[in-house]
Short mmCIF file of C-alpha atoms in Angstrom, two decimals:
data_model
loop_
_atom_site.label_atom_id
_atom_site.label_comp_id
_atom_site.label_asym_id
_atom_site.label_seq_id
_atom_site.Cartn_x
_atom_site.Cartn_y
_atom_site.Cartn_z
CA UNK A 28 60.32 -23.86 -150.48
CA UNK A 29 59.26 -20.96 -148.22
CA UNK A 30 56.06 -21.78 -146.24
CA UNK A 31 53.85 -19.08 -147.86
CA UNK A 32 53.10 -18.95 -151.68
CA UNK A 33 53.85 -15.72 -153.39
CA UNK A 34 51.18 -14.28 -155.78
CA UNK A 35 53.94 -14.64 -158.58
CA UNK A 36 54.37 -18.26 -157.96
CA UNK A 37 50.69 -18.91 -157.59
CA UNK A 38 49.86 -17.12 -160.91
CA UNK A 39 52.48 -18.95 -163.04
CA UNK A 40 51.54 -22.26 -161.45
CA UNK A 41 47.82 -21.72 -162.19
CA UNK A 42 48.62 -20.70 -165.83
CA UNK A 43 50.61 -23.80 -166.28
CA UNK A 44 47.49 -25.75 -165.57
CA UNK A 45 46.00 -24.36 -168.72
CA UNK A 46 48.87 -25.79 -170.75
CA UNK A 47 47.84 -29.21 -169.53
CA UNK A 48 44.45 -28.64 -171.04
CA UNK A 49 45.59 -27.28 -174.39
CA UNK A 50 44.56 -29.48 -177.25
CA UNK A 51 41.88 -31.14 -175.40
CA UNK A 52 39.40 -28.38 -175.17
CA UNK A 53 38.75 -24.91 -176.55
CA UNK A 54 40.85 -22.26 -174.75
CA UNK A 55 37.76 -20.10 -174.08
CA UNK A 56 36.53 -23.12 -171.86
CA UNK A 57 39.78 -23.58 -169.93
CA UNK A 58 38.70 -21.26 -167.23
CA UNK A 59 35.54 -23.18 -166.30
CA UNK A 60 37.62 -26.34 -165.60
CA UNK A 61 40.51 -24.79 -163.97
CA UNK A 62 38.46 -22.52 -161.66
CA UNK A 63 36.41 -25.60 -160.33
CA UNK A 64 39.55 -27.37 -159.35
CA UNK A 65 41.15 -24.31 -157.89
CA UNK A 66 38.08 -23.90 -155.71
CA UNK A 67 37.87 -27.64 -154.83
CA UNK A 68 41.56 -27.71 -153.67
CA UNK A 69 41.12 -24.39 -151.68
CA UNK A 70 37.91 -25.88 -150.03
CA UNK A 71 39.69 -29.02 -149.12
CA UNK A 72 42.79 -27.38 -147.83
CA UNK A 73 40.84 -25.00 -145.60
CA UNK A 74 38.91 -27.92 -144.22
CA UNK A 75 42.07 -29.88 -143.51
CA UNK A 76 43.60 -26.74 -141.96
CA UNK A 77 40.63 -26.26 -139.56
CA UNK A 78 40.85 -30.03 -138.67
CA UNK A 79 44.51 -29.86 -137.78
CA UNK A 80 43.94 -26.81 -135.75
CA UNK A 81 41.44 -28.47 -133.54
CA UNK A 82 43.52 -31.67 -133.22
CA UNK A 83 46.61 -29.64 -132.13
CA UNK A 84 45.05 -27.05 -129.98
CA UNK A 85 42.16 -28.92 -128.38
CA UNK A 86 43.58 -32.45 -128.38
CA UNK A 87 40.59 -33.90 -130.39
CA UNK A 88 41.04 -37.05 -132.38
CA UNK A 89 40.96 -36.57 -136.30
CA UNK A 90 37.46 -37.91 -136.55
CA UNK A 91 36.13 -35.78 -133.73
CA UNK A 92 37.68 -32.67 -135.19
CA UNK A 93 36.23 -33.54 -138.74
CA UNK A 94 32.75 -33.91 -137.12
CA UNK A 95 32.94 -30.57 -135.27
CA UNK A 96 34.12 -28.86 -138.43
CA UNK A 97 31.44 -30.27 -140.56
CA UNK A 98 28.77 -29.30 -138.01
CA UNK A 99 30.05 -25.71 -138.25
CA UNK A 100 30.94 -25.32 -141.87
CA UNK A 101 28.75 -27.95 -143.58
CA UNK A 102 29.44 -31.59 -144.52
CA UNK A 103 32.46 -32.69 -146.76
CA UNK A 104 31.96 -36.35 -147.29
CA UNK A 105 35.16 -38.49 -147.90
CA UNK A 106 34.31 -38.94 -151.48
CA UNK A 107 34.47 -35.21 -152.15
CA UNK A 108 37.81 -34.92 -150.32
CA UNK A 109 41.20 -34.32 -152.10
CA UNK A 110 43.02 -37.44 -150.97
CA UNK A 111 40.28 -39.72 -152.35
CA UNK A 112 40.10 -37.76 -155.64
CA UNK A 113 43.84 -37.68 -156.26
CA UNK A 114 44.03 -41.51 -155.55
CA UNK A 115 41.51 -42.24 -158.44
CA UNK A 116 42.99 -43.70 -161.55
CA UNK A 117 39.92 -44.18 -163.62
CA UNK A 118 36.48 -42.44 -164.05
CA UNK A 119 38.16 -39.34 -162.46
CA UNK A 120 35.70 -36.92 -164.11
CA UNK A 121 32.76 -38.76 -162.76
CA UNK A 122 34.19 -38.68 -159.23
CA UNK A 123 34.85 -34.83 -159.62
CA UNK A 124 31.30 -34.21 -160.74
CA UNK A 125 29.93 -36.18 -157.70
CA UNK A 126 32.37 -34.25 -155.41
CA UNK A 127 31.10 -31.08 -156.72
CA UNK A 128 27.47 -31.92 -156.49
CA UNK A 129 28.08 -33.05 -152.83
CA UNK A 130 29.72 -29.78 -151.88
CA UNK A 131 26.92 -27.87 -153.59
CA UNK A 132 24.17 -29.81 -151.69
CA UNK A 133 25.73 -28.86 -148.40
CA UNK A 134 26.48 -25.22 -149.21
CA UNK A 135 23.29 -23.54 -150.46
CA UNK A 136 25.15 -20.43 -151.63
CA UNK A 137 27.13 -22.46 -154.16
CA UNK A 138 24.19 -24.27 -155.70
CA UNK A 139 24.55 -24.79 -159.57
CA UNK A 140 28.03 -22.94 -159.26
CA UNK A 141 30.29 -25.96 -159.22
CA UNK A 142 28.16 -28.30 -161.39
CA UNK A 143 28.04 -25.64 -164.25
CA UNK A 144 31.04 -27.46 -165.70
CA UNK A 145 30.86 -31.18 -166.34
CA UNK A 146 34.07 -33.09 -165.95
CA UNK A 147 32.77 -36.62 -166.62
CA UNK A 148 32.69 -36.69 -170.37
CA UNK A 149 35.72 -38.82 -171.47
CA UNK A 150 35.33 -37.47 -174.93
CA UNK A 151 36.39 -34.11 -173.84
CA UNK A 152 38.82 -34.98 -171.00
CA UNK A 153 40.53 -38.28 -170.65
CA UNK A 154 41.37 -39.77 -167.31
CA UNK A 155 45.07 -39.20 -168.12
CA UNK A 156 44.62 -35.47 -168.65
CA UNK A 157 42.49 -35.15 -165.47
CA UNK A 158 45.19 -37.19 -163.57
CA UNK A 159 47.82 -34.72 -164.85
CA UNK A 160 45.65 -31.75 -163.80
CA UNK A 161 44.96 -33.13 -160.27
CA UNK A 162 48.70 -33.86 -159.68
CA UNK A 163 49.63 -30.44 -160.85
CA UNK A 164 47.09 -28.93 -158.35
CA UNK A 165 48.50 -31.16 -155.62
CA UNK A 166 51.87 -29.28 -155.74
CA UNK A 167 50.78 -26.50 -153.34
CA UNK A 168 48.58 -26.10 -150.32
CA UNK A 169 45.94 -23.38 -150.49
CA UNK A 170 44.86 -23.03 -146.89
CA UNK A 171 44.79 -19.68 -145.15
CA UNK A 172 48.09 -20.03 -143.48
CA UNK A 173 49.57 -20.92 -146.92
CA UNK A 174 48.73 -17.57 -148.51
CA UNK A 175 50.07 -14.24 -147.63
CA UNK A 176 46.64 -12.83 -147.26
CA UNK A 177 43.21 -14.44 -147.17
CA UNK A 178 41.85 -13.06 -150.60
CA UNK A 179 45.32 -13.55 -152.47
CA UNK A 180 43.56 -16.43 -154.24
CA UNK A 181 40.99 -14.01 -155.43
CA UNK A 182 43.82 -11.90 -156.91
CA UNK A 183 45.34 -14.89 -158.70
CA UNK A 184 41.90 -15.78 -159.89
CA UNK A 185 41.54 -12.28 -161.42
CA UNK A 186 44.87 -12.76 -163.11
CA UNK A 187 43.70 -15.93 -164.59
CA UNK A 188 40.37 -14.32 -165.71
CA UNK A 189 42.52 -11.62 -167.47
CA UNK A 190 44.83 -14.32 -169.03
CA UNK A 191 41.83 -16.21 -170.31
CA UNK A 192 40.23 -13.06 -171.67
CA UNK A 193 43.56 -12.36 -173.52
CA UNK A 194 43.58 -15.92 -174.76
CA UNK A 195 39.98 -15.91 -175.87
CA UNK A 196 40.43 -12.55 -177.60
CA UNK A 197 37.10 -11.17 -178.75
CA UNK A 198 35.16 -13.63 -176.65
CA UNK A 199 37.00 -12.33 -173.44
CA UNK A 200 35.17 -9.03 -173.48
CA UNK A 201 31.93 -10.80 -172.58
CA UNK A 202 33.08 -11.64 -169.02
CA UNK A 203 36.02 -9.24 -168.38
CA UNK A 204 36.45 -5.51 -168.25
CA UNK A 205 40.12 -4.47 -168.08
CA UNK A 206 40.99 -3.84 -164.43
CA UNK A 207 42.23 -0.16 -164.94
CA UNK A 208 38.82 0.77 -166.58
CA UNK A 209 36.95 -0.89 -163.62
CA UNK A 210 39.16 1.02 -161.22
CA UNK A 211 38.38 4.27 -162.97
CA UNK A 212 34.55 3.92 -162.79
CA UNK A 213 34.78 2.70 -159.18
CA UNK A 214 36.86 5.73 -158.16
CA UNK A 215 34.33 8.07 -159.99
CA UNK A 216 31.25 6.71 -158.22
CA UNK A 217 33.15 6.49 -154.98
CA UNK A 218 31.20 3.84 -153.01
CA UNK A 219 31.33 4.51 -149.15
CA UNK A 220 31.27 2.22 -146.13
CA UNK A 221 27.87 0.69 -145.54
CA UNK A 222 26.73 1.18 -149.12
CA UNK A 223 24.83 -1.32 -151.19
CA UNK A 224 26.57 -1.65 -154.68
CA UNK A 225 24.87 -3.33 -157.66
CA UNK A 226 26.15 -4.46 -161.02
CA UNK A 227 23.32 -5.44 -163.39
CA UNK A 228 25.78 -7.12 -165.94
CA UNK A 229 28.37 -8.28 -163.60
CA UNK A 230 30.29 -10.78 -165.76
CA UNK A 231 32.90 -12.37 -163.62
CA UNK A 232 32.25 -9.89 -160.69
CA UNK A 233 35.29 -7.61 -161.20
CA UNK A 234 33.30 -4.34 -160.62
CA UNK A 235 31.95 -5.58 -157.30
CA UNK A 236 35.30 -6.87 -156.09
CA UNK A 237 36.94 -3.57 -156.97
CA UNK A 238 34.12 -1.66 -155.21
CA UNK A 239 34.72 -3.72 -152.08
CA UNK A 240 38.41 -3.06 -152.23
CA UNK A 241 37.76 0.72 -152.59
CA UNK A 242 35.54 0.67 -149.58
CA UNK A 243 37.93 -1.39 -147.48
CA UNK A 244 40.57 1.19 -147.86
CA UNK A 245 38.31 3.96 -146.36
CA UNK A 246 37.93 4.69 -142.57
CA UNK A 247 35.28 2.18 -141.15
CA UNK A 248 35.68 0.47 -144.44
CA UNK A 249 36.16 -3.09 -142.96
CA UNK A 250 34.12 -5.21 -140.47
CA UNK A 251 35.16 -8.07 -138.25
CA UNK A 252 37.59 -10.46 -139.99
CA UNK A 253 38.74 -7.70 -142.49
CA UNK A 254 35.44 -8.17 -144.47
CA UNK A 255 34.69 -4.99 -146.51
CA UNK A 256 31.81 -2.92 -145.01
CA UNK A 257 29.64 -3.01 -148.32
CA UNK A 258 26.82 -5.04 -149.59
CA UNK A 259 27.34 -6.50 -153.02
CA UNK A 260 24.63 -7.43 -155.54
CA UNK A 261 24.96 -8.60 -159.20
CA UNK A 262 23.14 -10.26 -162.03
CA UNK A 263 24.63 -12.11 -164.95
CA UNK A 264 22.93 -13.91 -167.96
CA UNK A 265 25.55 -16.44 -168.88
CA UNK A 266 25.63 -19.52 -166.73
CA UNK A 267 29.46 -20.19 -166.96
CA UNK A 268 30.22 -16.57 -166.27
CA UNK A 269 27.79 -16.40 -163.36
CA UNK A 270 29.38 -19.36 -161.82
CA UNK A 271 32.88 -17.69 -162.23
CA UNK A 272 31.58 -14.50 -160.48
CA UNK A 273 30.32 -16.53 -157.58
CA UNK A 274 33.67 -18.25 -157.20
CA UNK A 275 35.48 -15.02 -157.77
CA UNK A 276 33.64 -13.44 -154.66
CA UNK A 277 33.87 -16.54 -152.60
CA UNK A 278 37.72 -16.70 -153.22
CA UNK A 279 38.00 -13.00 -152.31
CA UNK A 280 36.18 -13.95 -148.91
CA UNK A 281 33.48 -11.58 -149.97
CA UNK A 282 29.78 -12.33 -149.91
CA UNK A 283 27.52 -11.13 -152.64
CA UNK A 284 23.98 -11.89 -153.80
CA UNK A 285 24.60 -12.75 -157.45
CA UNK A 286 21.52 -13.86 -159.37
CA UNK A 287 21.38 -15.32 -162.84
CA UNK A 288 19.11 -14.19 -165.74
CA UNK A 289 18.56 -11.48 -168.32
CA UNK A 290 18.53 -8.25 -166.30
CA UNK A 291 16.43 -6.26 -169.01
CA UNK A 292 13.70 -8.71 -169.21
CA UNK A 293 13.83 -10.48 -165.87
CA UNK A 294 15.56 -8.33 -163.06
CA UNK A 295 16.06 -10.57 -159.98
CA UNK A 296 16.80 -7.98 -157.34
CA UNK A 297 13.33 -7.02 -156.29
CA UNK A 298 11.57 -5.49 -153.27
CA UNK A 299 8.05 -7.20 -153.60
CA UNK A 300 6.77 -5.99 -157.08
CA UNK A 301 9.27 -3.20 -157.39
CA UNK A 302 12.93 -2.99 -158.24
CA UNK A 303 15.25 -2.95 -155.30
CA UNK A 304 17.34 0.20 -155.07
CA UNK A 305 21.02 0.65 -154.31
CA UNK A 306 23.48 3.57 -153.25
CA UNK A 307 25.64 2.90 -156.21
CA UNK A 308 25.12 1.10 -159.48
CA UNK A 309 27.97 0.17 -161.81
CA UNK A 310 28.17 -1.59 -165.10
CA UNK A 311 29.94 -2.27 -168.39
CA UNK A 312 26.89 -3.72 -170.33
CA UNK A 313 27.51 -5.44 -173.70
CA UNK A 314 27.91 -2.63 -176.29
CA UNK A 315 24.94 -1.99 -178.43
CA UNK A 316 23.29 -5.33 -177.75
CA UNK A 317 20.73 -6.39 -180.46
CA UNK A 318 17.24 -7.81 -180.08
CA UNK A 319 17.38 -7.10 -176.42
CA UNK A 320 13.63 -7.67 -175.52
CA UNK A 321 13.19 -11.40 -175.78
CA UNK A 322 9.33 -11.53 -175.30
CA UNK A 323 8.89 -9.44 -178.54
CA UNK A 324 11.55 -11.39 -180.35
CA UNK A 325 9.93 -14.73 -179.38
CA UNK A 326 6.50 -13.54 -180.35
CA UNK A 327 7.75 -12.40 -183.74
CA UNK A 328 9.35 -15.90 -184.33
CA UNK A 329 6.14 -17.58 -183.37
CA UNK A 330 4.29 -15.60 -186.08
CA UNK A 331 6.83 -16.59 -188.71
CA UNK A 332 5.25 -17.87 -191.94
CA UNK A 333 7.05 -20.90 -193.27
CA UNK A 334 10.45 -20.18 -194.67
CA UNK A 335 9.90 -16.33 -194.75
CA UNK A 336 12.21 -14.24 -192.75
CA UNK A 337 10.34 -13.22 -189.50
CA UNK A 338 9.21 -9.73 -189.38
CA UNK A 339 11.21 -7.46 -187.20
CA UNK A 340 9.29 -6.74 -183.98
CA UNK A 341 8.11 -3.24 -183.33
CA UNK A 342 9.99 -2.05 -180.16
CA UNK A 343 7.45 0.57 -179.35
CA UNK A 344 5.44 -2.33 -178.04
CA UNK A 345 8.00 -3.16 -175.27
CA UNK A 346 5.84 -3.22 -172.06
CA UNK A 347 8.00 -3.30 -168.91
CA UNK A 348 6.14 -4.21 -165.66
CA UNK A 349 8.74 -2.20 -163.64
CA UNK A 350 8.27 1.06 -165.67
CA UNK A 351 12.05 1.39 -166.30
CA UNK A 352 11.80 2.94 -169.68
CA UNK A 353 10.27 6.14 -168.64
CA UNK A 354 12.53 8.39 -170.83
CA UNK A 355 11.79 6.16 -174.02
CA UNK A 356 12.35 2.69 -175.44
CA UNK A 357 15.66 2.33 -177.15
CA UNK A 358 15.70 0.85 -180.66
CA UNK A 359 16.01 -2.88 -181.29
CA UNK A 360 19.69 -2.68 -182.37
CA UNK A 361 20.93 -0.65 -179.36
CA UNK A 362 20.23 -1.73 -175.81
CA UNK A 363 22.68 0.84 -174.33
CA UNK A 364 20.10 3.23 -173.02
CA UNK A 365 17.81 0.38 -171.81
CA UNK A 366 20.67 -0.72 -169.43
CA UNK A 367 21.23 2.87 -168.33
CA UNK A 368 17.59 3.33 -167.57
CA UNK A 369 17.39 0.05 -165.60
CA UNK A 370 20.29 1.33 -163.62
CA UNK A 371 18.73 4.61 -163.03
CA UNK A 372 15.52 2.90 -161.82
CA UNK A 373 17.65 0.73 -159.47
CA UNK A 374 19.23 3.84 -157.84
CA UNK A 375 18.19 5.30 -154.46
CA UNK A 376 17.04 8.86 -154.37
CA UNK A 377 20.62 10.06 -153.47
CA UNK A 378 22.39 7.45 -155.50
CA UNK A 379 25.07 7.69 -158.07
CA UNK A 380 25.76 5.32 -161.12
CA UNK A 381 28.68 4.77 -163.56
CA UNK A 382 28.13 3.19 -166.87
CA UNK A 383 30.60 2.47 -169.79
CA UNK A 384 28.99 2.90 -173.10
CA UNK A 385 30.00 3.23 -176.71
CA UNK A 386 30.30 6.87 -177.82
CA UNK A 387 27.25 6.54 -180.13
CA UNK A 388 25.00 7.18 -177.10
CA UNK A 389 26.29 10.62 -176.98
CA UNK A 390 25.05 11.71 -180.31
CA UNK A 391 22.87 9.13 -181.97
CA UNK A 392 19.42 10.70 -182.77
CA UNK A 393 15.89 9.13 -183.06
CA UNK A 394 14.65 7.47 -179.93
CA UNK A 395 17.98 7.45 -178.21
CA UNK A 396 18.25 11.25 -178.84
CA UNK A 397 14.87 11.60 -177.14
CA UNK A 398 16.06 9.53 -174.16
CA UNK A 399 19.34 11.59 -173.90
CA UNK A 400 17.39 14.83 -173.90
CA UNK A 401 15.06 13.53 -171.27
CA UNK A 402 18.04 12.67 -169.00
CA UNK A 403 19.41 16.22 -169.65
CA UNK A 404 16.35 18.42 -169.68
CA UNK A 405 13.56 16.26 -168.21
CA UNK A 406 10.32 15.36 -170.02
CA UNK A 407 7.01 17.23 -170.39
CA UNK A 408 3.65 16.15 -168.84
CA UNK A 409 2.78 14.07 -171.83
CA UNK A 410 5.82 11.83 -171.25
CA UNK A 411 5.17 11.59 -167.51
CA UNK A 412 7.03 14.56 -166.21
CA UNK A 413 10.43 12.83 -165.54
CA UNK A 414 13.18 14.84 -163.90
CA UNK A 415 16.11 16.10 -165.93
CA UNK A 416 19.66 17.25 -164.99
CA UNK A 417 20.67 13.70 -164.10
CA UNK A 418 23.97 13.63 -166.05
CA UNK A 419 26.75 14.54 -163.76
CA UNK A 420 29.74 13.66 -165.96
CA UNK A 421 30.71 12.44 -169.39
CA UNK A 422 34.22 11.08 -169.68
CA UNK A 423 35.59 10.20 -173.07
CA UNK A 424 37.96 7.21 -172.99
CA UNK A 425 40.84 6.19 -175.42
CA UNK A 426 39.79 3.84 -178.25
CA UNK A 427 40.61 0.06 -178.21
CA UNK A 428 40.59 -0.50 -174.49
CA UNK A 429 38.19 -3.45 -174.57
CA UNK A 430 38.66 -7.04 -175.90
CA UNK A 431 35.68 -7.15 -178.11
CA UNK A 432 35.77 -3.93 -179.87
CA UNK A 433 38.04 -1.16 -181.07
CA UNK A 434 35.30 1.44 -180.87
CA UNK A 435 35.85 4.40 -178.52
CA UNK A 436 33.65 4.38 -175.30
CA UNK A 437 32.69 6.72 -172.58
CA UNK A 438 31.80 6.73 -168.94
CA UNK A 439 28.53 8.27 -168.07
CA UNK A 440 28.14 9.25 -164.37
CA UNK A 441 24.44 9.76 -163.46
CA UNK A 442 23.47 11.36 -160.10
CA UNK A 443 19.96 11.63 -158.59
CA UNK A 444 21.10 14.43 -156.23
CA UNK A 445 23.72 16.67 -157.91
CA UNK A 446 25.04 19.45 -155.50
CA UNK A 447 23.71 22.92 -156.07
CA UNK A 448 26.88 24.22 -157.71
CA UNK A 449 26.54 21.54 -160.51
CA UNK A 450 22.91 22.05 -161.12
CA UNK A 451 22.24 22.54 -164.84
CA UNK A 452 25.81 21.81 -165.67
CA UNK A 453 27.60 18.82 -166.99
CA UNK A 454 31.35 17.86 -166.33
CA UNK A 455 32.84 16.92 -169.64
CA UNK A 456 36.41 15.31 -169.66
CA UNK A 457 38.16 14.30 -172.79
CA UNK A 458 40.57 11.62 -171.50
CA UNK A 459 40.85 10.03 -174.97
CA UNK A 460 44.48 10.88 -175.51
CA UNK A 461 46.01 9.49 -172.35
CA UNK A 462 46.92 5.95 -172.59
CA UNK A 463 49.62 3.36 -173.12
CA UNK A 464 49.59 2.01 -176.63
CA UNK A 465 49.51 -1.80 -176.91
CA UNK A 466 49.70 -4.27 -179.89
CA UNK A 467 46.39 -5.73 -179.46
CA UNK A 468 44.69 -3.18 -177.34
CA UNK A 469 45.42 0.03 -175.56
CA UNK A 470 45.43 0.42 -171.70
CA UNK A 471 45.04 3.13 -169.07
CA UNK A 472 47.94 3.73 -166.74
CA UNK A 473 47.68 4.54 -163.08
CA UNK A 474 48.56 8.17 -163.95
CA UNK A 475 45.74 8.43 -166.50
CA UNK A 476 43.26 7.12 -163.94
CA UNK A 477 44.48 9.58 -161.41
CA UNK A 478 44.25 12.47 -163.73
CA UNK A 479 40.61 11.76 -164.60
CA UNK A 480 39.56 11.10 -161.07
CA UNK A 481 41.34 14.18 -159.59
CA UNK A 482 39.95 16.49 -162.50
CA UNK A 483 36.38 15.11 -161.95
CA UNK A 484 36.78 15.72 -158.09
CA UNK A 485 38.01 19.27 -158.64
CA UNK A 486 35.26 20.00 -161.09
CA UNK A 487 32.71 18.36 -158.74
CA UNK A 488 33.84 20.24 -155.59
CA UNK A 489 35.23 23.43 -156.84
CA UNK A 490 34.01 23.76 -160.46
CA UNK A 491 37.61 23.80 -161.70
CA UNK A 492 38.14 23.52 -165.47
CA UNK A 493 41.20 22.39 -167.24
CA UNK A 494 42.12 23.69 -170.81
CA UNK A 495 41.54 21.22 -173.51
CA UNK A 496 40.63 18.57 -170.97
CA UNK A 497 37.69 19.48 -168.75
CA UNK A 498 34.76 21.74 -168.92
CA UNK A 499 31.65 22.43 -166.96
CA UNK A 500 29.13 22.82 -169.85
CA UNK A 501 25.75 24.41 -169.14
CA UNK A 502 22.50 22.72 -170.26
CA UNK A 503 21.74 25.82 -172.23
CA UNK A 504 24.78 25.13 -174.39
CA UNK A 505 24.04 21.58 -174.73
CA UNK A 506 20.40 22.46 -175.69
CA UNK A 507 21.93 24.82 -178.40
CA UNK A 508 23.54 21.66 -179.78
CA UNK A 509 20.23 19.87 -179.84
CA UNK A 510 21.20 17.70 -176.81
CA UNK A 511 24.19 16.33 -178.69
CA UNK A 512 26.99 15.35 -176.15
CA UNK A 513 29.60 14.49 -178.60
CA UNK A 514 32.76 15.51 -176.65
CA UNK A 515 34.58 17.19 -179.60
CA UNK A 516 31.71 19.85 -179.65
CA UNK A 517 32.65 20.97 -176.12
CA UNK A 518 36.41 20.35 -175.70
CA UNK A 519 39.06 21.66 -178.14
CA UNK A 520 41.96 19.24 -178.20
CA UNK A 521 44.38 22.15 -178.18
CA UNK A 522 45.78 21.58 -181.68
CA UNK A 523 45.43 24.72 -183.53
CA UNK A 524 44.16 24.35 -186.97
CA UNK A 525 45.54 26.53 -189.78
CA UNK A 526 42.84 28.60 -191.56
CA UNK A 527 42.78 27.55 -195.21
CA UNK A 528 42.69 30.34 -197.94
CA UNK A 529 40.94 28.36 -200.68
CA UNK A 530 41.73 30.77 -203.57
CA UNK A 531 45.35 30.99 -202.73
CA UNK A 532 45.64 27.12 -202.32
CA UNK A 533 43.97 26.50 -205.79
CA UNK A 534 46.57 28.97 -207.42
CA UNK A 535 49.39 27.13 -205.66
CA UNK A 536 48.08 23.79 -206.91
CA UNK A 537 47.94 25.07 -210.45
CA UNK A 538 51.60 26.47 -210.22
CA UNK A 539 52.65 23.02 -208.89
CA UNK A 540 51.05 21.19 -211.84
CA UNK A 541 52.82 23.56 -214.33
CA UNK A 542 56.09 22.92 -212.43
CA UNK A 543 55.55 19.09 -212.58
CA UNK A 544 54.99 19.17 -216.35
CA UNK A 545 58.17 21.23 -216.90
CA UNK A 546 60.19 18.59 -214.70
CA UNK A 547 58.74 15.70 -216.71
CA UNK A 548 59.77 17.47 -219.99
CA UNK A 549 63.38 17.99 -218.90
CA UNK A 550 63.55 14.47 -217.56
CA UNK A 551 62.35 13.06 -220.76
CA UNK A 552 64.93 15.00 -222.67
CA UNK A 553 67.81 13.57 -220.56
CA UNK A 554 66.51 10.03 -220.91
CA UNK A 555 66.39 10.54 -224.67
CA UNK A 556 70.01 11.84 -224.72
CA UNK A 557 71.04 8.65 -222.97
CA UNK A 558 69.18 6.49 -225.45
CA UNK A 559 66.79 5.15 -222.74
CA UNK A 560 63.80 6.89 -224.41
CA UNK A 561 63.13 7.48 -227.98
CA UNK A 562 63.31 11.20 -228.58
CA UNK A 563 60.01 12.63 -228.81
CA UNK A 564 58.88 12.95 -232.55
CA UNK A 565 58.88 16.55 -233.37
#
């Protein structure tokens, strides 16, 4: 076997570990167990690699080398080390839980990450299954010298996250946005070296990882040790997904401040009493999340009378200590523009954000229409004089790109400092017809991403338009459409429709009906001659 693991071998080896778990636990939970063990093996192998380097290069004894490494990188007690764990024959799950708790205790940035999954419940995982799993993970070494690049494990991990999203189907969309869509949004907002990038609904961290990769390719894009020159921040509500995001970034050799909690009700990235602001904000929030303001929902439940259905709370009463909903409070059934306004409030004065939303936000009326008009045209003094002209671009995506829904979505780019040439204009791109059709879902090809990004850039820098694909639409025209941003109103898809002459068509239809009656009559005559139909009584 060659010394270094290829990504392909690594991927199929990791995927086989899922097959060991099949039948024991629900496939949507595989990832939590496998990611924990993947991390543990990597952590141990890097530890052993550092120890052997010291014993070889500096002539230290094994014990001395271990002490020096532990002093520098944090303690790794014998009970949390791989040789000890693989030699266990019973109570393996308990031993793993203890090992994870120990590593956490000595690595503050991993607190609650590894213990988010419990291995010790024998009703879920028998010793025999865990033994098979550990032996499977014992096949390869995962130290830095064993991988062809330091964050290769992160790539394999992303592959697994995608496989599990495929496997979990509908549930997969909660933690995973298809990579091509992530690349598209990252390229559109174009984070630069030295920037702070924030994802308020970060799932398993894919958008932050992709932002860092994007920056790393630019001049001055990396710091010492090939670390991307970018600061990463995220927040995620689901504990298991949050733990995956932390490990994802850890395995990519990236540092990020990922907090846990409900971003709308309890944003965790603060500067004193205010929201912290960032150069770039990016997100794929859950589409049209319902009952999104939990304080009101809890208050309504508390007031419930016996068995009566609780009264739906009035969302006009949402009171946000951070003043994020300056353009209006979205309805209870659609959190989309609550996330968009949170992101806008988290943007620096020259910042830019990209958000993936269902197409409904472009044309739904009511409170959402009011918010959209505010973002386009600003608000009057009675609504706090909020600035308008914040929408830089609207990009219509193909349908069925996401796991949890077939509904078509769009990317909104908001910019707090649009260049003069784009003032009072919105770039609208209809990219809904360029995709690769798939059985379960469609996907964007590299050429589709490049087309959108290049078109957006040309429109942004030279105000270039493309027939049936991209227009720079004035706010006046949008205002004439009552603030409706439905893409079909602005971009003709190039298919010429015939004009219908109603009178002529009706005449033609009546002629066809007469003709049909005549044919029926002749057919019945033939059938009667053949004795297959009684001759019509005269």
